[in-house]
Amino acid sequence: MSLTRPDLDALPAYVPGRSVPGAIKLASNEVPYGPLPGVVEAVTEAVAGVHRYPDMGVTELRGRLAERLGVDTERIATGCGSVALFEHLFRVACLPGDEVVYPWRSFEAYPIIGATTAAKSVRVPNTADHGHDLDAMAEAITERTRIVIVCNPNNPTGTAVRKAELDAFIDRVPANVIVALDEAYREFVTDPSVPDGLVEYGDRPNVVVLRTLSKAWGLAGLRIGYLIGSPEVAAAVRKVVTPFSTSLAAQAAALAALNQEPEMRRRVELVVAERARVVEAVRKVHPDVPETQANFFWLPLGEQSAAFAAQCERAGVIVRAFQGDGVRVTIGTPEENDAFLGAL
Ligand SMILES: Cc1ncc(COP(=O)(O)O)c(C=O)c1O
């Protein structure tokens, strides 16, 4: 007898990038330069008040984000990482049997969330060069589809969708289907033809943009993400969000981090410069590394993936293997990247 759902046995567990004491961690797409200035002080000050619940409306932070993004505060919802916001979005959009279309391989949380909400996952294989097959994704939309996800840039392959193709795709999506633009890595995009989802499509009621403070803003450990949608969609998400899940410390840290945009940009530029250097070096050994617009790159090593990651680990570098498919390597500091290149 089981006390939990029998179908959970078939559910893949979310695999976090491993942290091995003493090893270099290039497995979780974090930025390696520590918290932004002022964040530790803001959190330290905030924890004196942790016997009280945080502001459930996340008013100040939502206001600050709204101001930065040039949208009304009512269009913003925050959550315990953007991963939680995906779960809330699935929940507010999907009844049993409704479908969510997403590219595959992509962010590993999508199928896990799909399997435990009412949504049925419809996976559309990536193209041979590891990008989204937007035509096939548009064709996969049925009258049961409630959400279609575009992960731009895509985790774990780093590939990005350009404006012209995204324009055409979004025009093909029916107005009653949500287009969820996952822009967790937006800050690392350097190609101007990769559209900012909010700037280009934010005025469409069925477009929802999801972003995070975990990556470029350096707050992965505090768990905070946000979405910008129509007032109706954002309000629905706020209705189902786990109460108080944007914690007191997360709100304080996010406000402090958002004051440090120039420093965030400086760090992103270091990552982007290293990305070019490392990918060029890796391509001398593996010419098929796809172009990346994120803070990681993809080695399509197929069946060799787990062995490659194990070899890196023996050399003191932790990367993320997706056995049978490829290995994702996060860009770290120049010294960390040199250690990876040495292992390679
Ligand atoms: C594509 C993508 N979306 C969303 C997330 C969620 O990030 P978080 O929950 O830390 O905000 C991640 C994290 O790895 C990601 O890679």
Short mmCIF file of C-alpha atoms and ligand atoms in Angstrom, two decimals:
data_model
loop_
_atom_site.label_atom_id
_atom_site.label_comp_id
_atom_site.label_asym_id
_atom_site.label_seq_id
_atom_site.Cartn_x
_atom_site.Cartn_y
_atom_site.Cartn_z
CA MET A 1 0.00 0.00 0.00
CA SER A 2 1.28 3.46 -0.82
CA LEU A 3 0.33 6.66 0.98
CA THR A 4 1.30 8.75 -2.04
CA ARG A 5 0.31 8.80 -5.70
CA PRO A 6 1.49 5.72 -7.57
CA ASP A 7 2.49 7.80 -10.59
CA LEU A 8 5.18 9.57 -8.52
CA ASP A 9 7.42 6.54 -9.03
CA ALA A 10 7.71 7.44 -12.69
CA LEU A 11 8.53 11.09 -11.94
CA PRO A 12 12.15 12.13 -12.50
CA ALA A 13 13.59 13.96 -9.48
CA TYR A 14 15.00 17.47 -9.98
CA VAL A 15 18.76 16.99 -9.98
CA PRO A 16 20.59 19.94 -8.41
CA GLY A 17 24.12 20.69 -9.50
CA ARG A 18 26.34 18.83 -7.03
CA SER A 19 28.40 20.73 -4.45
CA VAL A 20 31.54 18.79 -3.55
CA PRO A 21 33.72 20.29 -0.80
CA GLY A 22 36.90 21.70 -2.30
CA ALA A 23 35.74 21.22 -5.90
CA ILE A 24 34.92 23.94 -8.42
CA LYS A 25 31.18 24.05 -9.04
CA LEU A 26 30.23 24.77 -12.64
CA ALA A 27 26.96 22.87 -12.42
CA SER A 28 24.13 25.23 -11.43
CA ASN A 29 24.43 28.32 -13.63
CA GLU A 30 25.24 30.59 -10.72
CA VAL A 31 27.40 33.71 -11.04
CA PRO A 32 30.63 33.14 -9.11
CA TYR A 33 31.34 36.61 -7.70
CA GLY A 34 29.43 36.50 -4.40
CA PRO A 35 26.41 38.55 -3.34
CA LEU A 36 26.17 42.07 -4.78
CA PRO A 37 27.40 44.88 -2.47
CA GLY A 38 24.88 45.78 0.23
CA VAL A 39 22.98 42.49 0.05
CA VAL A 40 24.58 40.86 3.10
CA GLU A 41 23.99 44.03 5.17
CA ALA A 42 20.35 44.26 4.04
CA VAL A 43 19.69 40.62 4.90
CA THR A 44 21.48 40.94 8.25
CA GLU A 45 19.29 43.90 9.13
CA ALA A 46 16.14 42.14 7.95
CA VAL A 47 16.69 39.01 10.03
CA ALA A 48 16.19 41.01 13.23
CA GLY A 49 12.52 41.00 12.25
CA VAL A 50 12.06 37.34 11.37
CA HIS A 51 9.60 36.70 14.22
CA ARG A 52 7.09 38.63 12.05
CA TYR A 53 5.65 37.49 8.72
CA PRO A 54 6.94 39.36 5.68
CA ASP A 55 4.77 41.71 3.60
CA MET A 56 2.54 39.22 1.80
CA GLY A 57 1.84 41.70 -0.99
CA VAL A 58 5.59 42.20 -1.56
CA THR A 59 4.56 45.81 -2.12
CA GLU A 60 7.85 47.67 -2.07
CA LEU A 61 9.70 45.15 -4.21
CA ARG A 62 6.91 44.79 -6.74
CA GLY A 63 6.81 48.59 -6.93
CA ARG A 64 10.55 48.77 -7.53
CA LEU A 65 10.42 46.08 -10.22
CA ALA A 66 7.47 47.82 -11.87
CA GLU A 67 9.36 51.10 -11.95
CA ARG A 68 12.47 49.47 -13.43
CA LEU A 69 10.47 47.61 -16.06
CA GLY A 70 8.04 50.43 -16.88
CA VAL A 71 4.89 48.43 -16.12
CA ASP A 72 2.07 48.71 -13.57
CA THR A 73 2.72 47.01 -10.22
CA GLU A 74 -0.47 44.97 -10.63
CA ARG A 75 1.17 43.15 -13.55
CA ILE A 76 3.89 41.65 -11.31
CA ALA A 77 3.88 38.55 -9.12
CA THR A 78 6.87 37.29 -7.14
CA GLY A 79 7.56 33.78 -5.95
CA CYS A 80 10.01 31.39 -4.34
CA GLY A 81 12.21 31.35 -7.42
CA SER A 82 10.79 31.55 -10.92
CA VAL A 83 10.49 27.77 -10.75
CA ALA A 84 7.66 28.23 -8.21
CA LEU A 85 6.02 30.77 -10.49
CA PHE A 86 5.92 28.16 -13.26
CA GLU A 87 4.12 25.84 -10.90
CA HIS A 88 1.62 28.56 -9.99
CA LEU A 89 1.12 29.42 -13.65
CA PHE A 90 0.39 25.80 -14.54
CA ARG A 91 -2.08 25.68 -11.68
CA VAL A 92 -3.99 28.81 -12.64
CA ALA A 93 -4.17 27.89 -16.33
CA CYS A 94 -4.70 24.12 -16.49
CA LEU A 95 -7.61 21.88 -15.65
CA PRO A 96 -7.13 18.08 -15.76
CA GLY A 97 -6.25 17.01 -19.30
CA ASP A 98 -5.16 20.46 -20.46
CA GLU A 99 -1.84 20.59 -22.24
CA VAL A 100 1.39 22.50 -21.83
CA VAL A 101 3.68 22.52 -24.86
CA TYR A 102 7.40 23.00 -24.31
CA PRO A 103 10.66 22.31 -26.13
CA TRP A 104 12.81 19.36 -25.13
CA ARG A 105 15.51 19.22 -23.96
CA SER A 106 14.85 22.29 -21.85
CA PHE A 107 14.55 23.26 -18.18
CA GLU A 108 14.13 20.02 -16.25
CA ALA A 109 11.51 21.49 -13.90
CA TYR A 110 8.86 21.73 -16.67
CA PRO A 111 8.07 17.99 -16.82
CA ILE A 112 8.23 17.64 -13.04
CA ILE A 113 5.75 20.48 -12.57
CA GLY A 114 3.61 19.12 -15.38
CA ALA A 115 3.44 15.69 -13.80
CA THR A 116 2.23 16.94 -10.42
CA THR A 117 -0.28 19.50 -11.65
CA ALA A 118 -3.29 18.81 -13.83
CA ALA A 119 -1.35 19.66 -16.98
CA LYS A 120 -0.35 17.12 -19.58
CA SER A 121 3.16 17.70 -20.96
CA VAL A 122 3.61 17.88 -24.71
CA ARG A 123 7.34 17.87 -25.45
CA VAL A 124 8.60 19.06 -28.82
CA PRO A 125 12.13 17.88 -29.68
CA ASN A 126 14.74 20.56 -30.34
CA THR A 127 16.22 20.99 -33.80
CA ALA A 128 19.46 19.24 -34.73
CA ASP A 129 21.38 22.35 -33.67
CA HIS A 130 19.84 22.23 -30.18
CA GLY A 131 17.41 25.17 -30.54
CA HIS A 132 13.62 25.34 -30.28
CA ASP A 133 11.65 23.97 -33.22
CA LEU A 134 9.09 26.77 -33.19
CA ASP A 135 7.21 25.48 -36.22
CA ALA A 136 6.72 22.09 -34.61
CA MET A 137 5.78 23.77 -31.34
CA ALA A 138 3.10 25.83 -33.09
CA GLU A 139 1.82 22.70 -34.79
CA ALA A 140 1.65 20.89 -31.42
CA ILE A 141 -0.91 23.38 -30.09
CA THR A 142 -4.40 21.85 -29.85
CA GLU A 143 -7.69 23.05 -28.43
CA ARG A 144 -6.54 21.57 -25.08
CA THR A 145 -3.33 23.64 -24.97
CA ARG A 146 -3.30 26.26 -22.21
CA ILE A 147 0.41 27.22 -22.09
CA VAL A 148 3.32 27.11 -24.50
CA ILE A 149 6.80 27.73 -23.07
CA VAL A 150 9.69 29.38 -24.89
CA CYS A 151 12.92 29.20 -22.89
CA ASN A 152 15.08 32.01 -24.21
CA PRO A 153 17.99 31.39 -23.89
CA ASN A 154 17.33 27.70 -23.46
CA ASN A 155 18.59 25.79 -20.46
CA PRO A 156 20.64 23.59 -20.87
CA THR A 157 21.68 24.18 -24.49
CA GLY A 158 22.24 27.98 -24.32
CA THR A 159 20.62 28.51 -27.72
CA ALA A 160 18.41 31.55 -28.31
CA VAL A 161 15.38 32.35 -30.42
CA ARG A 162 15.62 35.47 -32.62
CA LYS A 163 13.03 38.22 -32.93
CA ALA A 164 11.79 37.45 -36.44
CA GLU A 165 11.08 33.79 -35.63
CA LEU A 166 9.52 34.61 -32.26
CA ASP A 167 7.32 37.30 -33.86
CA ALA A 168 6.03 34.74 -36.33
CA PHE A 169 5.54 32.09 -33.64
CA ILE A 170 3.66 34.34 -31.24
CA ASP A 171 1.38 35.44 -34.08
CA ARG A 172 0.48 31.78 -34.62
CA VAL A 173 -0.44 31.12 -30.97
CA PRO A 174 -4.19 31.48 -30.33
CA ALA A 175 -5.15 34.39 -28.06
CA ASN A 176 -6.53 31.98 -25.40
CA VAL A 177 -3.16 30.22 -24.94
CA ILE A 178 -0.52 31.66 -22.60
CA VAL A 179 2.94 32.13 -24.11
CA ALA A 180 5.32 31.78 -21.14
CA LEU A 181 8.67 33.35 -22.01
CA ASP A 182 11.25 31.93 -19.61
CA GLU A 183 13.96 34.59 -19.49
CA ALA A 184 15.95 33.33 -16.50
CA TYR A 185 19.18 34.15 -18.38
CA ARG A 186 18.07 37.36 -20.09
CA GLU A 187 20.86 39.48 -18.57
CA PHE A 188 23.53 37.41 -20.36
CA VAL A 189 22.09 37.94 -23.84
CA THR A 190 24.43 39.97 -26.05
CA ASP A 191 22.94 39.38 -29.51
CA PRO A 192 20.59 42.32 -30.24
CA SER A 193 18.43 40.11 -32.45
CA VAL A 194 17.36 38.09 -29.39
CA PRO A 195 14.25 39.93 -28.24
CA ASP A 196 13.49 41.21 -24.75
CA GLY A 197 10.14 39.49 -24.23
CA LEU A 198 8.69 42.27 -22.14
CA VAL A 199 9.70 45.07 -24.53
CA GLU A 200 8.59 43.23 -27.66
CA TYR A 201 5.51 41.31 -26.55
CA GLY A 202 4.59 42.68 -23.11
CA ASP A 203 1.51 44.44 -24.46
CA ARG A 204 -0.08 41.13 -25.49
CA PRO A 205 -2.49 39.85 -22.80
CA ASN A 206 -1.52 36.22 -23.38
CA VAL A 207 2.26 36.75 -22.97
CA VAL A 208 3.84 36.14 -19.55
CA VAL A 209 7.54 36.84 -18.97
CA LEU A 210 9.29 34.95 -16.15
CA ARG A 211 12.60 36.14 -14.74
CA THR A 212 14.74 35.44 -11.72
CA LEU A 213 17.13 37.13 -9.31
CA SER A 214 18.98 33.81 -8.90
CA LYS A 215 21.42 34.14 -11.76
CA ALA A 216 22.85 37.53 -12.80
CA TRP A 217 21.60 39.16 -9.58
CA GLY A 218 23.33 36.58 -7.40
CA LEU A 219 20.45 35.60 -5.10
CA ALA A 220 20.04 31.88 -5.92
CA GLY A 221 20.19 30.91 -2.25
CA LEU A 222 17.37 33.24 -1.23
CA ARG A 223 14.89 32.01 -3.85
CA ILE A 224 13.23 34.89 -5.59
CA GLY A 225 11.78 35.20 -9.06
CA TYR A 226 9.09 37.35 -10.67
CA LEU A 227 6.70 37.31 -13.56
CA ILE A 228 5.13 40.06 -15.60
CA GLY A 229 1.78 39.23 -17.14
CA SER A 230 -1.55 40.85 -17.84
CA PRO A 231 -3.20 42.20 -14.65
CA GLU A 232 -5.60 39.22 -14.72
CA VAL A 233 -2.92 36.53 -15.03
CA ALA A 234 -0.65 38.20 -12.45
CA ALA A 235 -3.56 38.51 -10.00
CA ALA A 236 -4.46 34.84 -10.50
CA VAL A 237 -0.87 33.82 -9.77
CA ARG A 238 -0.77 35.98 -6.63
CA LYS A 239 -4.00 34.27 -5.51
CA VAL A 240 -2.46 30.78 -5.57
CA VAL A 241 1.08 31.65 -4.51
CA THR A 242 2.17 29.88 -1.31
CA PRO A 243 1.48 32.58 1.30
CA PHE A 244 4.58 34.53 2.38
CA SER A 245 6.85 32.46 0.14
CA THR A 246 8.77 35.57 -0.90
CA SER A 247 10.56 35.66 2.44
CA LEU A 248 11.54 38.67 4.51
CA ALA A 249 15.22 38.10 3.72
CA ALA A 250 14.49 37.62 0.01
CA GLN A 251 12.55 40.87 -0.22
CA ALA A 252 15.28 42.82 1.58
CA ALA A 253 18.02 41.23 -0.51
CA ALA A 254 16.21 41.84 -3.78
CA LEU A 255 15.73 45.54 -2.99
CA ALA A 256 19.43 45.86 -2.14
CA ALA A 257 20.52 43.94 -5.24
CA LEU A 258 18.37 46.04 -7.56
CA ASN A 259 20.29 49.12 -6.31
CA GLN A 260 23.44 47.58 -7.77
CA GLU A 261 22.60 47.37 -11.44
CA PRO A 262 25.96 48.80 -12.65
CA GLU A 263 27.86 46.21 -10.60
CA MET A 264 25.54 43.43 -11.79
CA ARG A 265 26.26 44.53 -15.39
CA ARG A 266 30.00 44.61 -14.75
CA ARG A 267 29.91 41.03 -13.46
CA VAL A 268 27.76 39.90 -16.37
CA GLU A 269 30.34 41.42 -18.75
CA LEU A 270 33.08 39.37 -17.08
CA VAL A 271 30.97 36.24 -17.56
CA VAL A 272 30.24 37.13 -21.19
CA ALA A 273 33.94 37.73 -21.95
CA GLU A 274 34.84 34.42 -20.37
CA ARG A 275 32.03 32.71 -22.28
CA ALA A 276 33.63 33.76 -25.58
CA ARG A 277 37.11 32.66 -24.47
CA VAL A 278 36.03 29.30 -23.05
CA VAL A 279 33.68 28.33 -25.88
CA GLU A 280 36.36 29.13 -28.45
CA ALA A 281 38.83 26.91 -26.58
CA VAL A 282 36.31 24.08 -26.12
CA ARG A 283 35.36 24.14 -29.81
CA LYS A 284 38.95 23.23 -30.70
CA VAL A 285 38.19 19.85 -29.11
CA HIS A 286 34.41 19.68 -29.61
CA PRO A 287 33.47 21.78 -32.65
CA ASP A 288 29.76 21.03 -32.21
CA VAL A 289 29.22 23.18 -29.11
CA PRO A 290 26.17 25.30 -30.08
CA GLU A 291 26.31 29.08 -29.83
CA THR A 292 25.24 30.26 -26.38
CA GLN A 293 23.58 33.44 -25.12
CA ALA A 294 23.54 32.28 -21.49
CA ASN A 295 26.12 31.88 -18.70
CA PHE A 296 26.73 28.25 -19.65
CA PHE A 297 27.34 26.15 -22.73
CA TRP A 298 26.33 22.72 -23.95
CA LEU A 299 28.56 19.84 -24.92
CA PRO A 300 26.46 17.37 -26.93
CA LEU A 301 28.35 14.26 -25.83
CA GLY A 302 25.46 11.77 -25.94
CA GLU A 303 26.33 8.48 -24.27
CA GLN A 304 29.71 9.87 -23.16
CA SER A 305 28.12 12.53 -20.96
CA ALA A 306 28.23 10.83 -17.55
CA ALA A 307 31.77 9.56 -18.12
CA PHE A 308 32.90 13.04 -19.14
CA ALA A 309 31.38 14.58 -15.98
CA ALA A 310 33.00 11.89 -13.83
CA GLN A 311 36.34 12.64 -15.45
CA CYS A 312 35.91 16.36 -14.73
CA GLU A 313 35.02 15.57 -11.14
CA ARG A 314 38.21 13.59 -10.72
CA ALA A 315 40.00 16.76 -11.85
CA GLY A 316 38.10 18.77 -9.21
CA VAL A 317 35.47 20.37 -11.47
CA ILE A 318 31.75 19.62 -11.11
CA VAL A 319 29.70 19.96 -14.31
CA ARG A 320 26.14 18.83 -15.01
CA ALA A 321 25.65 15.71 -17.11
CA PHE A 322 22.36 14.77 -18.76
CA GLN A 323 23.28 11.17 -19.53
CA GLY A 324 22.58 10.13 -23.09
CA ASP A 325 22.30 13.71 -24.22
CA GLY A 326 24.98 16.19 -23.17
CA VAL A 327 26.86 18.09 -20.49
CA ARG A 328 26.12 21.64 -19.35
CA VAL A 329 29.03 23.70 -18.09
CA THR A 330 28.54 26.99 -16.25
CA ILE A 331 30.96 29.86 -16.88
CA GLY A 332 32.87 30.59 -13.66
CA THR A 333 35.79 32.85 -12.78
CA PRO A 334 38.77 32.82 -15.19
CA GLU A 335 40.66 30.51 -12.79
CA GLU A 336 37.70 28.12 -12.51
CA ASN A 337 37.30 28.08 -16.29
CA ASP A 338 41.00 27.36 -16.72
CA ALA A 339 40.60 24.40 -14.37
CA PHE A 340 37.77 23.11 -16.56
CA LEU A 341 39.82 23.61 -19.74
CA GLY A 342 42.67 21.75 -18.07
CA ALA A 343 40.32 18.87 -17.27
CA LEU A 344 39.02 18.93 -20.84
C1 LIG B 1 15.41 28.19 -17.65
C2 LIG B 1 15.21 28.35 -16.19
N1 LIG B 1 14.06 28.86 -15.76
C3 LIG B 1 13.83 29.05 -14.46
C4 LIG B 1 14.78 28.70 -13.52
C5 LIG B 1 14.40 28.88 -12.10
O1 LIG B 1 15.26 29.65 -11.35
P1 LIG B 1 14.87 30.07 -9.89
O2 LIG B 1 13.81 29.17 -9.38
O3 LIG B 1 16.14 29.98 -9.12
O4 LIG B 1 14.37 31.48 -10.00
C6 LIG B 1 15.98 28.16 -13.91
C7 LIG B 1 16.98 27.73 -12.92
O5 LIG B 1 17.89 27.02 -13.16
C8 LIG B 1 16.20 27.97 -15.29
O6 LIG B 1 17.33 27.44 -15.74
#
